[in-house]
Coordinates of C-alpha atoms in Angstrom, one line a residue:
M1 CA 0.0 0.0 0.0
P2 CA 1.4 3.4 -0.9
T3 CA 2.6 5.4 2.0
A4 CA 1.5 9.0 2.7
S5 CA 5.0 10.4 1.9
R6 CA 5.1 8.5 -1.4
I7 CA 1.7 9.9 -2.4
L8 CA 2.8 13.3 -1.3
N9 CA 6.0 13.1 -3.4
E10 CA 4.1 11.9 -6.5
S11 CA 1.5 14.6 -6.1
T12 CA 4.3 17.2 -5.8
T13 CA 6.0 15.9 -8.9
L14 CA 2.8 15.9 -10.9
A15 CA 2.0 19.4 -9.7
A16 CA 5.5 20.6 -10.7
M17 CA 5.1 19.1 -14.2
A18 CA 1.6 20.7 -14.5
S19 CA 3.0 24.1 -13.6
N20 CA 5.8 23.8 -16.2
P21 CA 4.3 22.2 -19.3
W22 CA 7.3 23.1 -21.5
K23 CA 9.5 21.1 -19.3
T24 CA 7.1 18.2 -19.6
I25 CA 7.0 18.5 -23.4
A26 CA 10.8 18.6 -23.6
L27 CA 11.3 15.6 -21.3
S28 CA 8.6 13.6 -23.2
S29 CA 10.2 14.5 -26.6
M30 CA 13.7 13.5 -25.4
A31 CA 12.3 10.2 -24.1
Y32 CA 10.5 9.5 -27.3
A33 CA 13.6 10.4 -29.4
T34 CA 15.7 8.2 -27.2
Y35 CA 13.2 5.4 -27.7
R36 CA 13.2 5.8 -31.5
L37 CA 17.0 5.9 -31.6
L38 CA 17.3 2.8 -29.4
K39 CA 14.7 1.0 -31.5
R40 CA 16.2 2.1 -34.8
Y41 CA 19.9 1.6 -34.2
I42 CA 20.1 -0.9 -31.3
F43 CA 17.1 -3.1 -31.5
Y44 CA 17.1 -3.4 -35.3
S45 CA 20.9 -3.9 -35.4
Y46 CA 21.1 -6.7 -32.9
F47 CA 17.6 -8.2 -33.2
S48 CA 17.0 -7.7 -37.0
S49 CA 15.8 -10.8 -38.9
L50 CA 18.6 -10.1 -41.3
R51 CA 21.3 -10.9 -38.8
V52 CA 21.1 -14.6 -39.7
L53 CA 21.9 -13.9 -43.4
P54 CA 25.4 -14.3 -44.8
G55 CA 27.4 -11.3 -45.5
P56 CA 30.6 -9.3 -44.7
E57 CA 31.6 -8.8 -41.1
P58 CA 31.0 -5.3 -39.7
S59 CA 34.0 -3.0 -40.3
G60 CA 35.6 -1.2 -37.5
N61 CA 33.9 2.1 -38.5
Y62 CA 30.8 2.3 -36.3
I63 CA 29.4 5.3 -38.1
L64 CA 29.6 4.0 -41.7
G65 CA 29.7 0.2 -41.1
N66 CA 30.3 -1.5 -44.5
L67 CA 29.4 1.6 -46.4
K68 CA 33.0 2.8 -46.5
E69 CA 34.0 -0.3 -48.4
M70 CA 31.2 0.4 -50.9
F71 CA 32.2 4.0 -51.4
E72 CA 35.8 3.0 -52.0
S73 CA 35.2 0.4 -54.7
S74 CA 35.2 1.5 -58.3
W75 CA 32.1 0.4 -60.3
A76 CA 30.6 -1.2 -57.1
R77 CA 33.1 -4.1 -57.5
G78 CA 33.0 -4.5 -53.7
I79 CA 29.4 -5.7 -53.9
D80 CA 30.3 -8.0 -56.8
E81 CA 32.9 -9.7 -54.5
W82 CA 30.4 -10.0 -51.7
I83 CA 27.8 -11.6 -53.9
E84 CA 30.4 -14.0 -55.3
K85 CA 31.5 -15.0 -51.8
F86 CA 28.3 -15.0 -49.9
G87 CA 25.5 -15.5 -52.4
S88 CA 22.8 -13.4 -54.1
S89 CA 21.2 -12.1 -50.9
I90 CA 23.4 -10.8 -48.1
T91 CA 23.2 -8.5 -45.1
Y92 CA 25.5 -5.5 -44.5
T93 CA 25.9 -2.9 -41.8
G94 CA 25.1 0.7 -42.6
V95 CA 25.0 4.0 -40.7
L96 CA 25.5 3.3 -37.0
W97 CA 25.7 -0.4 -37.8
Q98 CA 22.1 -0.6 -38.9
R99 CA 21.3 -3.8 -40.7
G100 CA 20.5 -3.6 -44.4
L101 CA 19.9 -6.0 -47.3
I102 CA 21.7 -6.4 -50.7
T103 CA 19.9 -8.8 -53.0
S104 CA 20.3 -9.6 -56.7
D105 CA 18.0 -12.7 -56.4
P106 CA 15.7 -12.5 -59.4
R107 CA 12.5 -13.4 -57.5
A108 CA 13.3 -10.9 -54.7
V109 CA 14.2 -8.2 -57.2
A110 CA 11.1 -8.9 -59.3
H111 CA 8.9 -8.7 -56.3
M112 CA 10.2 -5.3 -55.3
I113 CA 10.0 -3.9 -58.8
N114 CA 6.5 -5.2 -59.4
H115 CA 5.4 -3.9 -55.9
A116 CA 7.3 -0.6 -56.3
Y117 CA 5.0 1.4 -54.0
G118 CA 5.6 -1.1 -51.2
F119 CA 9.3 -0.5 -51.6
P120 CA 9.8 3.2 -52.2
K121 CA 13.1 5.0 -52.1
P122 CA 14.1 6.0 -48.5
L123 CA 12.7 9.4 -47.5
A124 CA 16.2 10.7 -47.0
V125 CA 17.1 9.9 -50.6
Q126 CA 13.9 11.4 -51.9
E127 CA 14.6 14.6 -50.1
E128 CA 18.3 14.8 -51.2
F129 CA 17.8 14.2 -55.0
I130 CA 16.3 16.7 -57.3
E131 CA 13.2 14.8 -57.9
I132 CA 9.5 14.9 -57.0
F133 CA 8.7 11.2 -57.6
G134 CA 6.5 11.2 -54.6
K135 CA 4.8 8.3 -52.8
G136 CA 1.9 6.3 -54.2
D137 CA -0.7 8.1 -56.2
V138 CA 1.4 11.2 -56.6
H139 CA 3.9 9.3 -58.7
K140 CA 1.2 7.5 -60.6
K141 CA -0.4 10.8 -61.5
Q142 CA 2.9 12.2 -62.7
K143 CA 3.7 9.1 -64.7
K144 CA 0.3 9.1 -66.4
I145 CA 0.8 12.7 -67.5
M146 CA 4.5 12.2 -68.5
N147 CA 4.1 8.9 -70.5
P148 CA 2.8 10.6 -73.7
C149 CA 6.2 12.4 -74.0
F150 CA 8.2 9.2 -74.5
G151 CA 6.2 6.8 -76.8
P152 CA 7.7 5.6 -80.1
A153 CA 5.8 8.1 -82.1
Q154 CA 7.1 11.0 -80.0
I155 CA 10.7 9.8 -80.2
R156 CA 10.3 9.6 -84.0
D157 CA 9.1 13.2 -84.0
L158 CA 12.2 14.2 -82.0
M159 CA 14.7 12.7 -84.5
P160 CA 15.3 15.9 -86.4
T161 CA 16.2 17.7 -83.2
L162 CA 18.5 14.9 -82.1
F163 CA 20.3 14.9 -85.5
E164 CA 20.3 18.7 -85.6
K165 CA 22.4 18.7 -82.4
A166 CA 24.5 15.6 -83.1
L167 CA 25.3 16.7 -86.7
K168 CA 26.0 20.2 -85.6
A169 CA 28.4 18.6 -83.2
S170 CA 30.0 17.0 -86.2
G171 CA 29.9 20.0 -88.4
F172 CA 27.3 19.0 -91.0
L173 CA 25.1 22.1 -91.5
L174 CA 21.4 21.3 -91.7
E175 CA 18.3 23.3 -92.6
A176 CA 17.6 24.7 -89.2
T177 CA 14.1 24.8 -87.9
A178 CA 15.2 26.1 -84.5
L179 CA 18.0 28.3 -83.2
I180 CA 21.3 27.3 -84.8
L181 CA 24.4 26.7 -82.7
I182 CA 27.0 29.3 -83.6
H183 CA 30.0 27.2 -83.1
L184 CA 29.8 23.5 -83.9
L185 CA 31.4 20.8 -81.8
R186 CA 33.1 19.2 -84.8
D187 CA 34.5 22.5 -85.9
L188 CA 35.9 23.1 -82.4
W189 CA 37.5 19.7 -82.4
I190 CA 38.9 20.1 -85.9
T191 CA 40.3 23.5 -84.9
N192 CA 41.9 21.9 -81.8
L193 CA 43.3 19.0 -83.9
D194 CA 44.7 21.6 -86.4
G195 CA 45.2 18.9 -89.1
D196 CA 47.5 16.8 -86.9
A197 CA 47.5 13.3 -88.3
E198 CA 48.4 11.9 -84.9
G199 CA 45.4 13.6 -83.4
K200 CA 45.4 15.3 -80.0
V201 CA 44.4 14.3 -76.4
M202 CA 41.0 15.8 -75.5
D203 CA 38.8 15.4 -72.4
I204 CA 35.7 14.1 -74.1
L205 CA 33.4 14.2 -71.0
P206 CA 32.6 17.9 -70.9
W207 CA 32.0 18.0 -74.7
L208 CA 29.5 15.1 -74.5
T209 CA 27.8 16.5 -71.4
R210 CA 27.3 19.9 -73.2
T211 CA 25.9 18.1 -76.3
T212 CA 23.4 16.0 -74.4
L213 CA 22.3 19.1 -72.3
D214 CA 21.6 20.9 -75.6
V215 CA 19.7 17.8 -76.9
I216 CA 17.4 17.5 -73.9
G217 CA 16.9 21.2 -73.8
A218 CA 15.7 21.3 -77.4
A219 CA 14.0 17.9 -77.6
G220 CA 12.4 18.1 -74.2
F221 CA 11.7 21.7 -73.7
G222 CA 12.1 23.5 -77.0
Y223 CA 14.9 25.6 -75.3
E224 CA 18.4 26.4 -76.5
F225 CA 20.9 26.2 -73.7
N226 CA 23.8 26.8 -76.1
S227 CA 26.1 25.0 -73.7
L228 CA 28.4 23.9 -76.5
T229 CA 29.2 27.5 -77.3
N230 CA 29.0 28.8 -73.8
G231 CA 31.1 26.0 -72.3
E232 CA 31.7 26.2 -68.6
G233 CA 30.2 29.7 -68.6
D234 CA 26.7 28.3 -68.8
E235 CA 25.1 28.7 -65.4
L236 CA 22.9 25.6 -65.7
A237 CA 26.0 23.5 -66.6
K238 CA 27.7 24.9 -63.6
A239 CA 24.7 24.1 -61.4
Y240 CA 24.6 20.5 -62.4
K241 CA 28.4 20.2 -62.0
A242 CA 28.0 21.3 -58.4
I243 CA 25.1 18.9 -57.8
L244 CA 26.9 15.9 -59.4
E245 CA 30.4 16.5 -58.1
P246 CA 31.4 13.3 -56.3
P247 CA 32.6 13.4 -52.7
K248 CA 36.3 13.6 -52.1
E249 CA 37.8 10.3 -51.3
N250 CA 38.5 10.6 -47.6
T251 CA 36.8 9.1 -44.7
L252 CA 35.6 12.3 -43.1
T253 CA 34.0 13.6 -46.3
V254 CA 32.2 10.3 -46.8
I255 CA 31.0 10.2 -43.2
W256 CA 29.7 13.7 -43.5
A257 CA 27.9 13.0 -46.8
V258 CA 26.2 9.9 -45.4
M259 CA 25.2 11.7 -42.1
Q260 CA 23.7 14.5 -44.1
Q261 CA 21.6 12.1 -46.1
K262 CA 20.5 10.3 -42.9
F263 CA 19.8 13.4 -40.8
R264 CA 18.2 16.2 -42.8
V265 CA 18.9 19.0 -40.4
L266 CA 22.7 18.7 -41.2
R267 CA 22.0 19.9 -44.7
F268 CA 21.0 23.3 -43.4
L269 CA 24.3 23.9 -41.6
P270 CA 26.7 26.5 -43.1
G271 CA 29.5 25.1 -45.2
E272 CA 30.9 25.3 -48.7
V273 CA 29.4 22.1 -50.0
N274 CA 25.9 22.8 -48.6
Q275 CA 25.9 26.4 -49.9
R276 CA 27.1 25.3 -53.3
K277 CA 24.3 22.8 -53.6
R278 CA 21.7 25.3 -52.4
N279 CA 22.9 27.8 -55.0
A280 CA 22.8 25.2 -57.7
K281 CA 19.2 24.2 -56.7
G282 CA 18.2 27.9 -56.8
T283 CA 19.6 28.1 -60.4
T284 CA 17.8 25.0 -61.6
D285 CA 14.5 26.2 -60.1
R286 CA 14.8 29.7 -61.5
I287 CA 15.5 28.4 -65.0
G288 CA 12.8 25.8 -64.8
R289 CA 10.2 28.4 -63.8
K290 CA 11.2 30.6 -66.7
L291 CA 10.8 27.6 -69.1
I292 CA 7.3 27.1 -67.8
E293 CA 6.3 30.7 -68.1
D294 CA 7.7 31.0 -71.6
K295 CA 5.9 27.8 -72.8
R296 CA 2.6 28.8 -71.1
S297 CA 2.7 32.2 -72.7
I298 CA 3.0 30.6 -76.1
V299 CA 0.2 28.2 -75.4
L300 CA -2.1 31.0 -74.1
E301 CA -1.4 33.2 -77.0
D302 CA -1.9 30.4 -79.6
K303 CA -4.0 27.4 -78.7
G304 CA -2.5 25.6 -81.7
A305 CA 0.8 25.5 -79.9
A306 CA -0.8 23.1 -77.5
A307 CA -0.3 20.4 -80.0
G308 CA 3.4 20.2 -79.2
R309 CA 4.6 16.9 -77.9
D310 CA 7.7 17.9 -76.0
I311 CA 7.7 17.6 -72.2
L312 CA 6.7 21.2 -71.5
S313 CA 3.9 21.1 -74.0
V314 CA 2.5 18.1 -72.2
L315 CA 3.1 19.2 -68.6
P316 CA 1.8 22.8 -68.5
V317 CA -0.9 22.2 -71.1
K318 CA -2.4 18.9 -70.1
A319 CA -1.7 19.4 -66.4
N320 CA -2.8 23.0 -65.9
T321 CA -4.4 24.7 -68.9
E322 CA -6.9 22.3 -70.6
E323 CA -10.4 22.6 -69.1
D324 CA -11.2 18.9 -69.5
I325 CA -8.4 17.7 -67.2
K326 CA -9.4 16.5 -63.8
D327 CA -8.1 18.4 -60.8
S328 CA -6.5 15.2 -59.6
E329 CA -4.4 15.1 -62.7
R330 CA -3.1 18.6 -62.6
L331 CA 0.4 19.4 -61.5
S332 CA 1.5 22.5 -59.6
D333 CA 4.2 24.7 -60.9
D334 CA 6.5 23.4 -58.2
E335 CA 5.8 19.9 -59.3
V336 CA 6.5 20.8 -62.9
I337 CA 9.8 22.5 -62.0
G338 CA 10.8 19.4 -60.1
Q339 CA 10.1 17.3 -63.1
I340 CA 12.1 19.6 -65.3
A341 CA 15.1 19.4 -63.0
T342 CA 14.8 15.6 -62.8
M343 CA 14.5 15.2 -66.6
L344 CA 17.4 17.6 -67.2
L345 CA 19.5 15.5 -64.8
A346 CA 18.4 12.1 -66.1
G347 CA 18.3 13.2 -69.7
H348 CA 21.8 14.5 -70.2
E349 CA 24.2 13.4 -67.5
T350 CA 23.4 9.7 -67.6
T351 CA 23.5 9.6 -71.4
S352 CA 26.8 11.6 -71.7
S353 CA 28.4 9.4 -69.1
T354 CA 27.2 6.2 -70.8
V355 CA 28.7 7.3 -74.1
T356 CA 31.9 8.5 -72.4
W357 CA 32.5 5.1 -70.8
L358 CA 31.7 3.4 -74.1
L359 CA 34.2 5.5 -76.0
Y360 CA 36.8 4.7 -73.3
D361 CA 36.2 1.0 -73.9
L362 CA 36.3 1.3 -77.7
A363 CA 39.6 3.2 -77.4
K364 CA 41.3 0.2 -75.7
P365 CA 43.4 -1.9 -78.1
E366 CA 41.5 -5.1 -77.3
Y367 CA 38.2 -3.5 -78.4
S368 CA 39.6 -1.7 -81.5
P369 CA 37.9 -4.3 -83.8
I370 CA 34.6 -3.4 -82.4
Q371 CA 35.2 0.3 -83.1
E372 CA 36.2 -0.5 -86.7
K373 CA 33.2 -2.9 -87.3
L374 CA 30.8 -0.2 -85.9
R375 CA 32.4 2.5 -88.1
A376 CA 32.1 0.3 -91.2
E377 CA 28.4 -0.3 -90.5
V378 CA 27.5 3.4 -90.0
N379 CA 29.6 4.5 -93.0
A380 CA 27.6 2.2 -95.2
V381 CA 24.5 4.4 -94.6
Q382 CA 24.1 7.0 -97.4
S383 CA 22.4 9.7 -95.3
D384 CA 24.0 11.8 -92.6
H385 CA 20.7 11.9 -90.8
P386 CA 18.8 8.6 -91.2
S387 CA 15.4 8.1 -89.8
M388 CA 14.7 6.3 -86.5
E389 CA 13.7 3.2 -88.5
E390 CA 17.0 3.3 -90.4
L391 CA 19.0 3.6 -87.2
N392 CA 17.2 0.7 -85.6
S393 CA 17.8 -1.4 -88.6
L394 CA 21.6 -1.3 -88.0
P395 CA 22.2 -4.5 -86.0
Y396 CA 25.7 -3.8 -84.8
L397 CA 24.9 -0.3 -83.7
D398 CA 22.0 -1.7 -81.8
A399 CA 24.2 -4.4 -80.2
V400 CA 26.9 -2.0 -79.2
T401 CA 24.3 0.3 -77.6
R402 CA 22.7 -2.6 -75.6
E403 CA 26.1 -3.8 -74.5
A404 CA 27.2 -0.4 -73.4
L405 CA 24.1 0.0 -71.2
R406 CA 24.6 -3.5 -69.8
K407 CA 28.3 -3.4 -69.0
N408 CA 28.6 0.2 -67.7
P409 CA 25.3 1.3 -66.0
V410 CA 26.2 4.7 -64.7
V411 CA 23.6 4.3 -62.0
T412 CA 25.2 1.3 -60.3
G413 CA 22.4 0.5 -57.9
T414 CA 19.1 1.7 -56.5
I415 CA 18.1 1.9 -52.9
R416 CA 14.7 0.9 -51.6
T417 CA 13.1 0.7 -48.2
A418 CA 10.3 -1.5 -46.9
A419 CA 7.1 0.5 -46.3
E420 CA 5.8 -2.3 -44.0
D421 CA 7.0 -5.5 -42.5
S422 CA 7.4 -7.7 -45.6
V423 CA 8.5 -11.1 -46.9
L424 CA 10.7 -11.4 -50.0
P425 CA 10.5 -14.6 -52.0
V426 CA 13.8 -16.0 -53.3
S427 CA 14.6 -18.2 -56.3
K428 CA 16.8 -20.6 -54.3
P429 CA 17.3 -21.3 -50.6
I430 CA 19.6 -19.1 -48.6
V431 CA 21.8 -20.9 -46.1
G432 CA 22.1 -18.5 -43.1
R433 CA 24.9 -18.1 -40.6
D434 CA 23.0 -20.6 -38.4
G435 CA 23.2 -23.3 -41.1
I436 CA 19.4 -23.2 -41.7
A437 CA 18.2 -23.0 -45.4
R438 CA 15.4 -20.3 -45.9
N439 CA 13.1 -19.9 -48.9
E440 CA 12.2 -16.3 -48.1
I441 CA 13.7 -13.2 -46.5
R442 CA 11.7 -11.5 -43.7
I443 CA 12.4 -7.8 -43.4
E444 CA 11.1 -5.2 -40.9
K445 CA 9.6 -1.9 -41.8
D446 CA 12.1 0.8 -42.8
T447 CA 14.8 -1.8 -43.7
T448 CA 17.1 -0.4 -46.3
I449 CA 17.5 -2.6 -49.4
I450 CA 20.1 -2.2 -52.2
I451 CA 19.4 -3.6 -55.6
P452 CA 22.8 -3.8 -57.2
I453 CA 22.1 -2.9 -60.9
A454 CA 25.8 -3.2 -62.0
S455 CA 26.2 -6.6 -60.3
I456 CA 23.1 -8.0 -62.0
N457 CA 24.2 -6.6 -65.3
R458 CA 27.6 -8.3 -64.9
D459 CA 26.4 -11.6 -63.3
K460 CA 28.4 -14.4 -64.9
A461 CA 25.6 -16.9 -64.1
I462 CA 23.4 -14.8 -66.5
W463 CA 25.8 -13.3 -69.0
G464 CA 28.5 -15.9 -69.1
E465 CA 32.2 -15.9 -68.1
D466 CA 32.8 -12.9 -70.3
A467 CA 30.2 -10.8 -68.4
D468 CA 32.9 -8.2 -67.6
K469 CA 33.9 -7.8 -71.3
L470 CA 32.5 -5.6 -74.0
R471 CA 31.1 -8.1 -76.4
P472 CA 28.3 -6.8 -78.6
E473 CA 28.1 -10.1 -80.5
R474 CA 26.2 -11.6 -77.5
W475 CA 23.1 -9.5 -78.7
L476 CA 23.5 -10.9 -82.2
E477 CA 23.3 -14.6 -81.2
K478 CA 20.2 -16.6 -81.9
D479 CA 19.2 -16.7 -78.3
H480 CA 20.2 -13.6 -76.4
S481 CA 17.3 -13.6 -73.9
Y482 CA 19.6 -13.7 -70.9
A483 CA 17.8 -12.2 -67.9
N484 CA 14.2 -13.2 -68.5
E485 CA 13.5 -13.5 -64.7
Y486 CA 14.1 -9.8 -64.2
P487 CA 11.0 -7.7 -65.2
T488 CA 12.9 -4.9 -67.0
V489 CA 11.8 -2.6 -69.8
F490 CA 15.0 -3.1 -71.9
S491 CA 16.4 -6.4 -73.0
G492 CA 16.7 -8.0 -69.5
V493 CA 19.1 -5.2 -68.6
M494 CA 18.6 -3.6 -65.2
T495 CA 19.8 -0.2 -66.3
F496 CA 16.4 1.3 -66.7
L497 CA 14.7 -1.0 -64.1
G498 CA 11.1 -2.1 -64.7
G499 CA 7.6 -2.1 -63.3
P500 CA 5.8 1.1 -62.2
R501 CA 9.0 3.0 -61.5
A502 CA 10.8 2.1 -64.7
C503 CA 12.6 5.0 -66.5
I504 CA 9.9 6.4 -68.8
G505 CA 12.5 8.1 -70.9
Y506 CA 14.5 5.0 -71.9
R507 CA 13.5 5.1 -75.5
L508 CA 14.8 8.7 -75.9
A509 CA 18.0 7.7 -74.1
V510 CA 18.6 4.7 -76.3
M511 CA 17.9 6.7 -79.5
E512 CA 20.1 9.6 -78.3
I513 CA 23.0 7.2 -77.7
K514 CA 22.6 5.7 -81.2
V515 CA 22.5 9.2 -82.8
I516 CA 25.7 10.3 -81.0
L517 CA 27.5 7.1 -81.9
F518 CA 26.4 7.2 -85.5
T519 CA 27.8 10.7 -85.9
L520 CA 31.0 10.3 -84.0
M521 CA 32.0 7.0 -85.6
R522 CA 31.6 8.5 -89.0
N523 CA 34.0 11.4 -88.2
F524 CA 36.5 10.5 -85.6
T525 CA 38.6 7.6 -84.2
F526 CA 39.4 7.2 -80.5
E527 CA 42.5 5.8 -78.8
L528 CA 43.8 5.7 -75.3
S529 CA 45.8 8.8 -74.4
D530 CA 48.0 6.9 -72.0
P531 CA 47.7 3.1 -71.7
T532 CA 49.1 3.3 -68.1
L533 CA 46.6 5.9 -67.0
V534 CA 44.0 4.4 -64.5
I535 CA 40.5 5.7 -64.9
E536 CA 38.2 4.9 -61.9
T537 CA 34.9 6.0 -60.6
I538 CA 33.8 7.5 -57.3
Q539 CA 30.3 6.5 -56.1
G540 CA 28.1 9.5 -56.4
M541 CA 24.7 10.0 -58.0
I542 CA 26.3 8.9 -61.3
A543 CA 29.4 6.9 -62.0
R544 CA 31.6 9.5 -63.7
P545 CA 35.2 8.9 -64.7
V546 CA 37.9 10.3 -62.4
I547 CA 41.7 10.3 -62.5
K548 CA 43.7 10.1 -59.3
G549 CA 46.5 12.7 -58.8
E550 CA 49.0 13.5 -56.1
N551 CA 47.9 13.1 -52.4
D552 CA 44.9 11.0 -53.6
S553 CA 43.3 14.0 -55.2
T554 CA 40.8 13.3 -58.0
K555 CA 39.7 15.1 -61.1
T556 CA 36.6 14.2 -63.1
M557 CA 37.7 13.8 -66.7
L558 CA 38.4 11.2 -69.4
P559 CA 41.2 12.1 -71.8
L560 CA 41.3 10.2 -75.2
R561 CA 43.4 10.7 -78.3
V562 CA 41.0 11.9 -81.0
K563 CA 41.7 11.8 -84.7
C564 CA 39.6 13.4 -87.4
L565 CA 38.5 11.3 -90.4
R566 CA 36.4 13.8 -92.3
A567 CA 37.0 17.5 -92.7
D568 CA 34.1 18.4 -95.0

């Protein structure tokens, strides 16, 4: 039975709390935060159902766990080694040793892809990237509105724009229907080469990045960025360079980048990196808003302009100006701006990096026969600007494009999280650390899951022992349906994913790569600038080429020796 003194003490305590509600709120908030932290980083770490799965031992870095090893491996090779050693489904330790899952198992991956809204990107990732692919119905609404921009008929309509940019880049003057680039990429390269039969060493990455930015600007938004002529002076190019710049390769920088992604409040702290990204975001938003206003003005002045099929014609018109569109299908200007920023990022950096890595491969002596065979095929075409059907009828160009997207996916992996407690099916039993074989993977809500795109694309069990090699002939073989178990939108290759969250612009990306290859192969040859030079990647948003310098410094670039074949 409670004593009188105990009752008096409890009454006094309750009275004190009642007289100071802010103290009560503060203590309750601290208690709840402590509970959440303990549950998230202690309970889940030591009592997670994933703890029985095979995988690498936790590293000595408590903050990063195994993430440091992932960051330090070029082209996500570290994950390849783990999968080869432990199997297709493994556990790893992440921030503060929180358990996560890496799986390339086809049934598990197919389940997550086909149930995409049950396995969204982690909220921290959604907030960090320039994207508005929101949860559930929001993303469905946006995709419904965006899909008309990327069908086969629309890509066919964009072919003149693609060739206008690509052929301008090679110096072939066309009848211009839009603004004409003042200086042409090919002319700049020829001037730089100055008739030197041995060619000259050139950093091809910035040239290709500027070209693809101009392409997505014209094809997607009817806007001339003129980045080929403005070079590094273009403010949008500078903004994306700031956003995409990979972290410096030292532990403190990596820790800080990971912690900022995990804890949003850290992104608002003063600092050079945070300020640079805020400035870049402001630039992309400002230009995006101007693009919307310009396009809307044209539409309002001339309703006939509403027939345009570029992205901005579809978004502001269908989403906001047509009277027969439901309110639930309209997008706000902020949502449209977010889509513009995302499409600019996805539409030019990924394509330029893919072509850059392919040219690097083709420049290697062991792959020179591929370059010559591809050049022979495109040179056999009579026209400098063939139709989409003519391009697609070139079997070796198609095979090289598919092989480039398979071997070097510039987005090496995608991160998902379980929206609820879930069970993932697997294609074959997993033998855990306890020796028990399991036919499914149980995961708790909020578990982080990595789908290793690059590892799946290079899986020897699927693609053969030469999976690490560039071999376009694999796509010309009678039976080249390799990865049927993965529900992808492109040839069983995971590069564009599949399901509800597949890349809706993949047709445009594939055609853009073909146009660029067609044009460059007809006009230039590519060789290694220095066979001893090591080109690596640093894991960022996109796998871009870097060269290591003194004191482990890095520089984003890819120098190749370029020789001119045609001067007309």
